[in-house]
Each structure stands twice: as structure tokens, then as C-alpha cells.
Coordinates of C-alpha atoms in Angstrom, one line a residue:
Chain A
M47 CA 118.1 107.5 80.6
T48 CA 115.8 105.0 79.2
L49 CA 115.5 101.5 80.5
D50 CA 117.4 98.7 78.8
V51 CA 114.3 96.6 78.8
A52 CA 115.9 93.7 76.9
A53 CA 118.6 93.4 79.5
L54 CA 116.0 93.7 82.3
R55 CA 113.8 91.0 80.8
D56 CA 116.8 88.6 81.0
E57 CA 116.7 89.0 84.7
F58 CA 113.1 87.6 84.9
P59 CA 113.2 83.8 84.2
M60 CA 109.4 83.5 83.8
L61 CA 109.5 85.9 80.8
S62 CA 111.5 83.4 78.8
R63 CA 108.9 80.7 79.5
R64 CA 107.4 79.3 76.4
V65 CA 103.9 77.8 76.2
G66 CA 103.1 75.6 73.2
G67 CA 106.6 76.4 71.8
K68 CA 105.9 80.1 71.7
P69 CA 106.9 83.0 73.9
I70 CA 104.5 84.4 76.4
H71 CA 103.2 88.0 76.6
Y72 CA 102.5 88.8 80.2
L73 CA 100.1 91.7 80.4
D74 CA 98.7 91.1 83.9
S75 CA 101.2 92.9 86.1
A76 CA 98.5 95.0 87.8
N77 CA 97.4 91.7 89.2
S78 CA 100.8 90.4 90.1
S79 CA 104.3 91.0 88.8
H80 CA 107.0 88.5 87.8
K81 CA 110.1 88.1 90.0
P82 CA 113.7 88.9 89.0
N83 CA 116.5 86.4 89.7
C84 CA 117.9 88.6 92.5
V85 CA 114.6 88.2 94.5
I86 CA 114.4 84.5 93.8
D87 CA 118.1 84.0 94.7
A88 CA 117.8 86.1 97.9
M89 CA 115.0 83.9 99.2
S90 CA 116.6 80.7 98.1
T91 CA 120.0 81.7 99.5
F92 CA 118.5 82.7 102.8
M93 CA 116.7 79.4 103.2
R94 CA 119.8 77.4 102.2
E95 CA 122.4 79.3 104.1
A96 CA 121.0 81.6 106.7
Y97 CA 117.5 80.4 107.7
S98 CA 116.6 80.8 111.3
P99 CA 113.6 82.0 113.3
I100 CA 113.9 85.6 114.3
G101 CA 113.5 87.7 117.3
R102 CA 113.2 85.2 120.1
S103 CA 116.3 83.0 120.0
S104 CA 119.7 84.0 121.2
Y105 CA 122.0 82.0 119.0
A106 CA 124.1 83.6 116.4
L107 CA 122.1 82.5 113.4
A108 CA 118.9 83.9 114.9
S109 CA 120.4 87.3 115.4
E110 CA 121.8 87.1 111.8
A111 CA 118.3 86.3 110.5
S112 CA 116.8 89.0 112.7
D113 CA 119.2 91.5 111.2
A114 CA 118.3 90.5 107.7
Y115 CA 114.6 90.8 108.5
E116 CA 115.0 94.2 110.1
G117 CA 117.3 95.2 107.3
A118 CA 114.5 94.6 104.8
R119 CA 112.2 96.7 107.0
S120 CA 114.7 99.6 106.8
K121 CA 114.9 99.2 103.0
V122 CA 111.1 99.4 102.7
A123 CA 111.0 102.4 105.0
A124 CA 113.6 104.2 102.9
F125 CA 111.9 103.2 99.7
I126 CA 108.7 105.2 100.7
N127 CA 110.7 107.8 102.6
A128 CA 109.1 106.9 106.0
Y129 CA 110.3 108.8 109.0
S130 CA 111.4 105.6 110.8
P131 CA 111.5 101.8 110.1
C132 CA 109.3 101.3 113.1
E133 CA 106.5 102.7 111.1
V134 CA 106.6 99.8 108.6
V135 CA 104.4 96.9 109.6
F136 CA 104.6 93.6 107.7
T137 CA 101.3 91.9 107.0
K138 CA 100.1 89.0 104.9
N139 CA 99.1 91.3 101.9
A140 CA 97.7 94.7 101.3
T141 CA 94.2 93.5 101.9
E142 CA 95.3 92.6 105.5
S143 CA 97.0 96.0 105.8
L144 CA 93.7 97.7 105.0
N145 CA 91.8 95.3 107.4
L146 CA 94.4 96.2 110.0
A147 CA 93.6 99.9 109.5
A148 CA 89.9 99.3 109.7
Q149 CA 89.9 96.9 112.6
S150 CA 92.5 98.7 114.7
W151 CA 92.3 102.4 113.9
G152 CA 88.7 102.3 112.7
R153 CA 87.4 100.2 115.6
A154 CA 89.0 102.6 118.1
N155 CA 87.9 105.8 116.4
L156 CA 84.6 105.3 114.5
D157 CA 81.2 105.1 116.1
K158 CA 77.6 106.0 115.4
G159 CA 77.4 109.5 114.2
D160 CA 80.9 109.4 112.6
A161 CA 81.7 109.2 109.0
I162 CA 84.5 108.1 106.7
V163 CA 85.0 108.9 103.0
L164 CA 85.8 106.4 100.2
T165 CA 85.8 106.8 96.5
H166 CA 83.9 105.1 93.7
M167 CA 87.1 103.7 92.2
E168 CA 88.2 101.6 95.2
H169 CA 89.2 98.0 95.1
H170 CA 86.9 95.7 97.3
A171 CA 89.8 95.5 99.8
N172 CA 89.3 99.2 100.5
I173 CA 85.5 98.9 100.7
V174 CA 84.5 95.7 102.4
P175 CA 86.7 96.1 105.6
W176 CA 85.0 99.5 106.2
Q177 CA 81.6 98.1 105.4
M178 CA 82.1 95.2 107.9
L179 CA 83.0 97.7 110.6
A180 CA 80.2 100.1 109.7
K181 CA 77.6 97.4 110.0
E182 CA 78.8 96.8 113.5
K183 CA 79.4 100.4 114.6
G184 CA 76.8 102.3 112.6
F185 CA 79.0 105.0 111.2
E186 CA 78.4 106.6 107.8
I187 CA 80.4 105.8 104.6
R188 CA 80.5 108.7 102.0
W189 CA 81.6 108.3 98.5
V190 CA 83.7 110.6 96.2
P191 CA 82.1 110.3 92.8
L192 CA 83.9 110.3 89.4
T193 CA 83.9 112.8 86.6
P194 CA 82.9 111.6 83.1
D195 CA 86.6 111.3 82.2
F196 CA 87.3 108.9 85.0
Q197 CA 88.9 111.2 87.5
L198 CA 87.8 111.7 91.1
D199 CA 85.2 114.5 91.2
L200 CA 86.7 116.7 93.9
S201 CA 84.1 119.5 93.5
S202 CA 82.2 118.3 96.6
L203 CA 85.2 116.9 98.5
D204 CA 85.3 119.5 101.3
Q205 CA 81.6 118.9 101.9
L206 CA 82.1 115.1 102.0
L207 CA 85.0 115.5 104.4
R208 CA 83.1 117.8 106.8
G209 CA 82.9 116.0 110.1
A210 CA 84.5 112.8 108.6
K211 CA 87.3 111.2 110.6
A212 CA 89.1 109.6 107.6
I213 CA 89.4 109.3 103.9
S214 CA 90.7 106.1 102.5
F215 CA 91.4 106.1 98.7
T216 CA 93.5 104.5 96.0
S217 CA 96.5 106.3 94.7
M218 CA 95.9 104.6 91.3
S219 CA 92.9 102.8 90.0
N220 CA 93.4 99.1 89.3
V221 CA 90.7 99.3 86.6
L222 CA 91.1 102.7 85.0
G223 CA 94.8 103.4 85.6
T224 CA 93.8 106.8 86.9
I225 CA 96.4 108.4 89.1
N226 CA 94.8 110.3 91.9
P227 CA 96.0 113.6 93.3
T228 CA 97.2 112.0 96.5
R229 CA 98.8 115.1 98.0
E230 CA 95.7 117.3 97.4
L231 CA 93.4 114.7 98.9
C232 CA 95.7 114.3 102.0
E233 CA 95.8 118.1 102.4
A234 CA 92.0 118.4 102.2
A235 CA 91.6 115.6 104.7
H236 CA 93.9 117.3 107.2
A237 CA 92.2 120.6 106.7
A238 CA 88.9 118.9 107.7
G239 CA 90.5 117.2 110.7
A240 CA 90.5 113.7 109.1
I241 CA 93.3 111.3 108.5
A242 CA 94.3 110.1 105.0
I243 CA 94.7 106.4 104.3
V244 CA 96.2 105.6 100.9
D245 CA 95.8 102.3 99.1
G246 CA 99.1 102.3 97.2
C247 CA 98.9 98.9 95.6
Q248 CA 98.9 100.1 92.1
S249 CA 101.2 103.1 92.4
V250 CA 104.0 102.0 94.8
P251 CA 105.4 99.5 92.3
H252 CA 105.4 101.9 89.4
M253 CA 106.5 105.4 90.6
T254 CA 108.4 107.1 93.3
T255 CA 106.6 107.0 96.6
D256 CA 107.3 109.6 99.3
V257 CA 104.9 109.4 102.2
R258 CA 106.2 112.7 103.6
A259 CA 105.7 114.6 100.4
M260 CA 102.2 113.1 99.9
G261 CA 101.3 113.9 103.5
A262 CA 99.6 110.5 104.0
D263 CA 98.9 109.1 107.5
M264 CA 98.8 105.4 106.3
L265 CA 99.8 103.6 103.2
A266 CA 99.0 100.0 102.3
F267 CA 100.8 98.1 99.5
S268 CA 101.7 94.6 98.5
S269 CA 105.1 92.9 97.7
H270 CA 103.9 90.7 94.9
K271 CA 103.0 93.5 92.6
M272 CA 106.5 95.1 93.0
C273 CA 108.7 92.2 92.0
G274 CA 108.6 90.7 95.4
P275 CA 107.1 87.4 96.6
T276 CA 103.5 86.8 97.6
G277 CA 102.7 86.4 101.2
V278 CA 103.8 89.7 102.5
G279 CA 102.2 93.2 102.5
V280 CA 103.0 96.4 104.1
L281 CA 101.1 98.9 106.2
W282 CA 103.0 102.1 106.8
A283 CA 101.5 104.6 109.3
R284 CA 102.8 107.6 111.2
E285 CA 104.4 106.5 114.4
A286 CA 102.1 108.5 116.7
L287 CA 99.1 107.0 115.0
L288 CA 100.4 103.4 115.3
A289 CA 101.4 104.0 118.9
A290 CA 97.8 105.1 119.7
M291 CA 96.2 102.2 117.8
P292 CA 95.1 99.1 119.7
P293 CA 96.7 95.8 118.5
F294 CA 95.1 93.9 115.6
L295 CA 96.0 90.2 115.9
G296 CA 97.1 88.9 119.2
G297 CA 99.7 86.3 120.0
G298 CA 103.4 85.7 120.3
G299 CA 105.8 88.5 119.2
M300 CA 103.3 91.3 119.8
I301 CA 103.4 91.4 123.6
S302 CA 105.8 92.7 126.1
E303 CA 104.1 91.0 129.1
V304 CA 101.3 88.5 129.5
R305 CA 99.6 87.7 132.9
L306 CA 96.5 85.7 133.5
D307 CA 94.4 88.8 133.8
D308 CA 96.0 91.1 131.1
F309 CA 98.8 91.7 128.6
T310 CA 100.8 94.6 127.5
C311 CA 101.9 95.2 123.9
A312 CA 105.4 95.2 122.5
E313 CA 107.0 98.3 121.0
L314 CA 106.4 99.3 117.4
P315 CA 106.3 97.7 115.0
N316 CA 106.2 94.3 116.8
K317 CA 102.9 95.2 118.4
F318 CA 101.3 94.6 115.0
E319 CA 103.3 91.5 114.0
A320 CA 101.8 88.6 115.9
G321 CA 103.1 85.2 115.3
T322 CA 106.0 84.1 113.1
P323 CA 106.1 86.5 110.3
P324 CA 106.8 85.6 106.6
I325 CA 110.6 85.9 107.2
V326 CA 111.7 84.5 103.8
E327 CA 109.1 86.6 102.0
V328 CA 110.3 89.8 103.8
I329 CA 113.8 89.0 102.8
G330 CA 112.5 88.7 99.2
L331 CA 110.7 92.0 99.4
G332 CA 113.9 93.7 100.6
A333 CA 115.7 92.3 97.5
A334 CA 112.9 93.6 95.3
V335 CA 113.3 97.0 96.8
D336 CA 117.0 96.9 96.0
F337 CA 116.2 95.8 92.5
L338 CA 113.7 98.6 92.0
N339 CA 116.1 101.2 93.3
R340 CA 118.8 99.9 91.0
V341 CA 116.5 100.2 88.0
G342 CA 115.2 103.5 89.2
M343 CA 111.6 104.4 89.9
T344 CA 111.8 107.6 87.8
E345 CA 113.0 105.5 84.8
I346 CA 110.3 102.9 85.4
R347 CA 107.6 105.5 85.4
R348 CA 109.0 107.1 82.3
H349 CA 109.1 103.7 80.5
E350 CA 105.5 103.0 81.5
I351 CA 104.4 106.4 80.1
E352 CA 106.1 105.5 76.9
M353 CA 104.5 102.1 76.8
T354 CA 101.1 103.7 77.6
N355 CA 101.5 106.0 74.6
Y356 CA 102.6 103.1 72.4
A357 CA 99.7 100.9 73.5
Y358 CA 97.1 103.6 73.2
R359 CA 98.3 104.5 69.7
A360 CA 98.6 100.9 68.6
L361 CA 95.2 99.9 69.8
T362 CA 93.3 102.9 68.6
T363 CA 95.0 103.1 65.2
R364 CA 94.2 99.5 64.4
Y365 CA 90.7 99.3 66.0
G366 CA 89.4 102.9 66.2
D367 CA 85.8 102.9 67.5
A368 CA 85.8 99.1 67.9
I369 CA 87.8 99.4 71.1
T370 CA 86.8 101.5 74.1
I371 CA 89.6 102.2 76.5
H372 CA 88.3 103.2 79.9
G373 CA 90.3 105.7 81.8
P374 CA 92.1 109.0 81.2
T375 CA 93.7 109.5 77.7
N376 CA 96.6 111.6 79.0
P377 CA 99.4 109.2 79.8
E378 CA 100.7 111.6 82.5
L379 CA 97.5 111.1 84.4
R380 CA 97.4 107.3 84.2
G381 CA 99.4 104.2 84.8
A382 CA 100.1 101.5 82.2
T383 CA 96.9 99.7 83.0
F384 CA 94.2 99.5 80.3
S385 CA 90.7 98.3 80.8
F386 CA 88.9 98.0 77.6
A387 CA 85.8 96.8 75.8
F388 CA 86.4 95.2 72.4
R389 CA 83.5 95.5 70.0
D390 CA 80.6 93.8 71.9
V391 CA 82.6 90.7 72.7
H392 CA 82.5 89.6 76.3
P393 CA 85.8 90.1 78.1
H394 CA 86.1 86.4 79.0
D395 CA 85.8 85.5 75.3
V396 CA 88.4 88.1 74.5
S397 CA 90.8 86.8 77.1
Q398 CA 90.2 83.2 76.0
V399 CA 91.1 84.0 72.4
L400 CA 94.2 86.0 73.5
D401 CA 95.3 83.1 75.7
Q402 CA 95.5 81.0 72.5
H403 CA 98.2 83.5 71.4
N404 CA 100.0 83.4 74.8
V405 CA 98.8 87.0 75.4
Y406 CA 97.9 87.0 79.1
I407 CA 95.4 89.6 80.3
R408 CA 92.8 89.7 83.0
A409 CA 89.0 89.6 82.4
G410 CA 86.4 90.2 85.0
H411 CA 85.3 92.9 87.5
H412 CA 88.8 93.4 89.0
C413 CA 87.4 93.4 92.5
A414 CA 85.9 96.8 91.9
K415 CA 82.2 96.1 91.4
P416 CA 80.9 99.6 92.3
L417 CA 83.2 101.1 89.7
M418 CA 82.2 98.5 87.1
R419 CA 78.6 99.5 87.7
L420 CA 79.6 103.2 87.0
I421 CA 81.3 102.1 83.8
G422 CA 78.2 100.2 82.9
A423 CA 80.0 96.9 82.4
N424 CA 79.8 93.6 84.2
A425 CA 83.4 92.9 83.3
T426 CA 86.2 94.4 81.3
A427 CA 89.3 93.1 79.7
R428 CA 92.5 94.6 81.3
A429 CA 96.0 94.7 80.0
S430 CA 98.6 96.0 82.4
M431 CA 102.3 96.6 82.0
Y432 CA 105.4 96.9 84.1
L433 CA 109.1 97.7 83.8
Y434 CA 109.7 94.6 81.7
S435 CA 106.8 95.1 79.2
N436 CA 107.9 95.9 75.7
E437 CA 106.5 96.8 72.3
S438 CA 106.4 93.2 71.3
D439 CA 103.9 92.5 74.1
V440 CA 101.7 95.3 72.9
D441 CA 102.0 94.2 69.2
A442 CA 101.1 90.6 70.2
L443 CA 98.0 92.0 72.0
V444 CA 97.0 94.1 69.0
D445 CA 97.5 91.2 66.5
A446 CA 95.7 88.7 68.7
L447 CA 92.6 91.0 68.9
D448 CA 92.3 90.4 65.1
D449 CA 91.5 86.8 65.9
V450 CA 88.8 87.8 68.3
S451 CA 87.2 89.7 65.4
T452 CA 87.5 86.6 63.2
I453 CA 85.7 84.3 65.7
F454 CA 83.0 86.7 67.0
Chain B
M288 CA 93.5 77.8 66.1
S289 CA 92.2 74.3 66.2
N290 CA 91.8 74.3 70.0
L291 CA 89.5 77.3 69.9
E292 CA 87.4 75.8 67.3
D293 CA 86.7 73.0 69.8
L294 CA 85.5 75.6 72.3
Y295 CA 83.7 78.0 70.0
R296 CA 81.8 75.5 67.8
E297 CA 79.5 77.1 65.2
V298 CA 76.4 76.0 67.0
I299 CA 77.5 77.7 70.2
L300 CA 78.3 80.9 68.4
D301 CA 74.9 80.6 66.7
H302 CA 73.1 80.4 70.0
Y303 CA 75.2 83.3 71.3
R304 CA 74.5 85.5 68.4
S305 CA 70.8 84.6 68.2
P306 CA 69.8 83.4 71.6
R307 CA 66.5 81.4 71.8
N308 CA 63.9 82.1 74.5
K309 CA 65.7 85.3 75.6
G310 CA 63.4 87.5 77.6
E311 CA 61.1 87.4 80.6
L312 CA 57.9 85.8 81.6
P313 CA 55.3 87.7 83.7
P314 CA 54.1 86.2 87.0
P315 CA 52.9 83.7 88.0
A316 CA 56.0 82.4 86.3
T317 CA 58.8 82.3 88.8
C318 CA 62.1 84.2 88.4
T319 CA 65.4 82.8 89.8
E320 CA 68.6 84.8 89.7
G321 CA 72.0 83.3 89.4
A322 CA 75.4 84.9 89.4
N323 CA 79.0 84.1 88.9
P324 CA 80.7 86.3 91.5
L325 CA 84.1 85.6 90.1
C326 CA 83.4 87.0 86.6
G327 CA 80.3 89.1 87.2
D328 CA 78.0 87.1 84.9
E329 CA 74.4 87.4 85.9
I330 CA 71.4 85.4 84.7
K331 CA 67.6 85.2 85.4
I332 CA 65.6 82.1 84.6
F333 CA 61.9 82.5 84.2
L334 CA 59.9 79.3 84.6
D335 CA 56.2 78.5 84.0
V336 CA 55.6 75.1 85.5
A337 CA 52.2 73.5 85.6
D338 CA 51.1 69.9 86.1
G339 CA 54.7 68.8 86.5
V340 CA 55.7 70.1 83.1
V341 CA 57.9 73.1 82.1
R342 CA 55.3 74.9 80.0
D343 CA 57.5 77.8 79.2
V344 CA 61.0 79.1 80.0
R345 CA 62.9 82.3 79.3
F346 CA 66.3 83.7 80.3
S347 CA 67.8 87.1 80.6
G348 CA 71.0 88.7 81.8
H349 CA 74.5 89.0 80.4
G350 CA 77.6 86.9 80.3
C351 CA 80.2 85.4 78.0
S352 CA 79.4 83.4 74.8
I353 CA 79.6 80.1 76.7
S354 CA 77.2 81.1 79.5
Q355 CA 74.7 82.7 77.1
A356 CA 74.8 79.9 74.5
S357 CA 74.5 77.2 77.2
A358 CA 71.4 78.9 78.7
S359 CA 69.9 79.4 75.2
M360 CA 70.4 75.7 74.3
M361 CA 69.1 74.7 77.7
T362 CA 65.8 76.5 77.2
T363 CA 65.2 74.8 73.9
I364 CA 65.7 71.3 75.4
V365 CA 63.7 71.7 78.7
K366 CA 60.7 73.5 77.2
G367 CA 57.7 71.2 77.3
K368 CA 59.5 68.5 79.2
P369 CA 58.2 66.9 82.4
L370 CA 60.2 68.0 85.5
A371 CA 61.8 64.5 86.0
D372 CA 63.2 64.6 82.5
V373 CA 64.4 68.2 83.0
R374 CA 66.3 67.1 86.1
A375 CA 67.7 64.1 84.3
V376 CA 69.0 66.2 81.4
A377 CA 70.5 68.7 83.9
K378 CA 72.3 65.9 85.6
R379 CA 73.5 64.5 82.3
F380 CA 74.8 67.9 81.3
K381 CA 76.7 68.3 84.6
Q382 CA 78.2 64.9 84.0
L383 CA 79.3 66.1 80.6
M384 CA 80.9 69.0 82.3
T385 CA 82.6 66.6 84.6
I386 CA 81.3 68.3 87.7
E387 CA 79.0 65.5 88.6
E388 CA 79.8 61.8 88.6
N389 CA 77.5 59.3 87.0
D390 CA 76.1 57.5 90.0
G391 CA 74.2 55.1 87.8
T392 CA 70.8 56.7 88.3
T393 CA 70.9 58.7 85.1
P394 CA 69.9 56.9 82.0
T395 CA 72.9 57.2 79.6
D396 CA 70.7 57.3 76.6
I397 CA 69.5 60.8 77.4
R398 CA 70.1 62.9 74.3
L399 CA 71.6 66.3 74.8
G400 CA 71.5 67.3 71.1
D401 CA 73.2 70.6 70.3
I402 CA 74.3 70.9 73.9
E403 CA 76.9 68.2 73.3
A404 CA 78.8 70.9 71.4
L405 CA 79.7 72.3 74.8
Q406 CA 81.9 69.3 75.5
G407 CA 84.9 71.3 74.3
V408 CA 84.5 73.6 77.4
V409 CA 85.8 70.8 79.6
K410 CA 89.3 71.4 78.3
Y411 CA 89.1 74.9 79.8
P412 CA 88.3 74.3 83.4
V413 CA 87.7 78.0 84.3
R414 CA 84.9 78.1 81.7
I415 CA 82.9 75.2 83.1
K416 CA 81.3 77.5 85.6
C417 CA 80.2 79.7 82.7
A418 CA 78.5 76.7 81.0
V419 CA 76.7 75.5 84.1
L420 CA 75.5 78.9 85.4
G421 CA 72.1 78.7 83.6
W422 CA 71.6 75.1 84.5
N423 CA 72.3 75.6 88.2
T424 CA 69.9 78.6 88.2
L425 CA 67.3 76.5 86.5
L426 CA 67.6 73.7 89.1
E427 CA 67.3 76.3 91.9
G428 CA 64.2 77.6 90.2
L429 CA 62.7 74.1 90.0
D430 CA 63.4 73.5 93.6
S431 CA 61.6 76.6 94.6
T432 CA 58.6 75.9 92.4
S433 CA 58.1 72.4 93.6
T434 CA 58.1 73.3 97.3

């Protein structure tokens, strides 16, 4: 079954926004997605009718709110096929999730003489937290290189993993769209005695996620890229791993006992949720998960493959050699995220001209400077799509690029 | 596309397509690097200063049309000027870009010439940092040569 995109678009109020009297074409969903009415309403209704602090108060509304919050946790756990809701930790965003992994698991497990493996296509959020810790602890960071067609070069993976304690990698590149062989990487890590940490920011919103099938040990992703609100991210990790990890942030909610000379931690997942959590946002994320389940992750992926085909054909047919699309050409191997160079026009100038046509793309280094160096660009223009993207968005992009040619 | 014509004036595109004073200067000229971490633009300003005068100036690096054109126009106006005049022009330019207030110390009769064409940038606040990248790097270079 294909998606009824027109009907879906009606559920996203921002998509009917007009600027300068004309419709907008939002092609920046890899950055952040728009929100459907059901998410906006769930948050607004909760604040109007059911708001209460959670966890610590005994009145009826508090336990109702706690149930709603924990209900959202269960929804997220089921969405990624976690073994148990207690493996789902709510954070501020995926960046904090990866910092949690580094500062808690990494700090306890990595020392001088140890090594971890990252890849050349990581977002800064999966590089800098490890570099910060490595500066302090003196462990080695090894890098999986890329092949000329923008895949991970796995030919030396076993060698890189030898003696390493973890590999942390993205399941889908936010610049190239490349979908990585997550299961193969997790298996290789385990064979080498390392754990596998997956940055799922770009894949979780767009395709079925099954942490058991992929064999991951940790998975980080953010709500705001998957139709949920900003302000909440997720770190999923195997229960045994979380149980053995020291706490990350200290404070209320994460303790079971505090004395003047010591404290003990709360049970999972509270151990990793210090302070009042983003209650409203978590409720919103729960509603986003319901929405994505209703639409169907398989259908979303299929739609995005179709849109990838459509965009690839439209851009290359019109512009041929004038446009260079970075990333794999096979739509099965990539998400609907296109980084491109248009003639020799600087990406900021491209995006400025496109803005004039209400075509919204991202220009810059996409928080992946090591990868940009490999591509040989300081910046790229990036158009990225989601379940609500349609042919009209792509057509608007293709047409607006004509104007870039006219000016430059 | 009237708005864009305000931003991408012909004189700006001309400096972008045919940048003036693009290149490097050998030591003892100083080299100062500037970068725009948000967009990845990078610039180097080479300065040959003697007897309180900018005898020669070059720029290299890569960036968008606004940052490149602004740097190119900057080199043409500061070349051969006494340091005090260069600083005054820089200050005047930053006022034009609305990132510095006129505190009354800058003569208002300073002529910016072609650079005035960059005024259209002000309507696009995220591009202001592109326009001033070269200028800030120049000022940093002047500070390091005069100490």
C-alpha cells in the first residue's frame, strides 16, 4: 500500500503555512521534522487537562501523569523492539544520549591502552564526546574509512576492531544518506569482544528499527526528527549494560538513598533520569510513535525510496553534470537525503536563492566536518525528505535551481 | 526576484567572479586566518604593513559569494591606506552591517565606494557574518602586526 501523502500532509499544519503568499517546500527533515496535529494536540491536551509532576507525588493526578509518561516509554520501547521499557532512557536530545554513553559507559570502561572505533561519516555528536573523553583518558580512536562510492570500507574492519572495546557508528549518514550495514557491524563488534553503539538519528524516523535484529548494544535517537517535539532524546541500551554503568547526571529522581557520605542509585531507567524530565515532550514523543505506527514504517520507507528515485531522476535529467549528488546512487542503499554541489555555486548562495522560492534546504557542513574534508567540500547543499514530502516539493527544488543558474 | 537583486548586486557578483588581490604574500607579510565555524567558510588575509601603511594585501580561502566579494572589495579599499584610515573604514563597514553602533568617533564622511553595495546583506541577518568575515580577520591581522 502506498502512502496517501496528500491526506498525511493535511495532518501537518506547518505544511500549509504560506510565506509571501506562496506555499513552502520543506526539504530539511534530516535536520528536524514537522509535527502532526496528533502530537501537538497530545501535548496541548496534557498541559490543559492532565498536567502534573510525575514520580514523586502521591495525589491522583500525579499518578495519572506518571502513567502517561511511562506509557510513552513503553511505546518507544515497543517501537524499537527493546526487550523491556526499563532499557529506554529519556535524555535532552540524541547528542546528550551519546554523551551519556561516552561519559558513563566510556568513563568506566576506557583507559590508556584501550581503543574505540568510529567512522569517517559520523556527526560531530558521535565524535566530540569520545574525543573529549580520550583527551582525558588517553585511549585510542580508530576510524573506519569510506569507499569511493560513499559506503563504509569494511575491508579492514576486523583489524580495526582488534582489541577495541566499542564501535560507535551512524546507521544512516546525515550528509550522504548512506544506510550502513548495522547488523554486520554489530556482529563484527561482538566477534571482537566490543560493544556496538548505534547513532540512529537518521534511520529511526525513516525505517523499521529492531534493536534485537540489529544486535546493537546501545541506540541513540532524537524525537524531533521523528514527528515528535524538541527537547527529548532517547538512549536505549541493553539492561545488563545500563545496570553496570555508573550514573551520568546526579540529582533528584536518580537516587534511591542519599546520606551525607554517599548515595545509592535508583532502579533503571530512573538512574539515568536526574531532575524533572521533559514530561510534556515525552508525551508528545509517545504520540509521534503512535502516529508513525499508524502510517507504517514499511510504507514510509517505501515512499522515501520512491521519492529518492523521483528526485534523483528529476535533478540529473534537468542538470546532468552540473549537479553532483554525493552518496550512493542505489535508492535501496540510501535514505531520502541528498547532499549536492550545484555547478560551482557556493551552497549558501544556492540555499539563499532557493529560499526566495520558499524551497527550504540546509547549506553548510552538517556537523560532519571530517566527512566534508573527505568529500573535498567546505559545505554542501542538502535536501532531505520525509513521509510528507511529495513530487511538488522536488519539482519546486528543480525549478528553483534554474534561478541559481540565472544569477550565478 | 527583486529582493535577491538587492543582495546579489552586479558589483558584488563581479568581485565574486573576478576577485581582486586574491592570492598570497610571502613573509615578512603576516598571514591571519579566519573561519566561520557555522558554515565552514575559511579565509586568510596576508598583510604587508610598513611605516603605518598597508603597503599590500591579499586574501585566499573559500566561501560564499558574499564573503568572497566582501573580502575582495575590502582589499581594494585598504590597499595603500594608513592604518588609522583602515580601522576607520572597517568600523564604518561594521556600522553599515549593523553589528557596530556609531559611537560618534567615526567620521560619517568616510566613503565606502563599491562596498556600499553590500548594504542589501543587512536584510538577510544570517549572511552578515559572511560579509564581515574578511574584515574581522583583517582587524585581527592589524592587531597582531602592531604589537
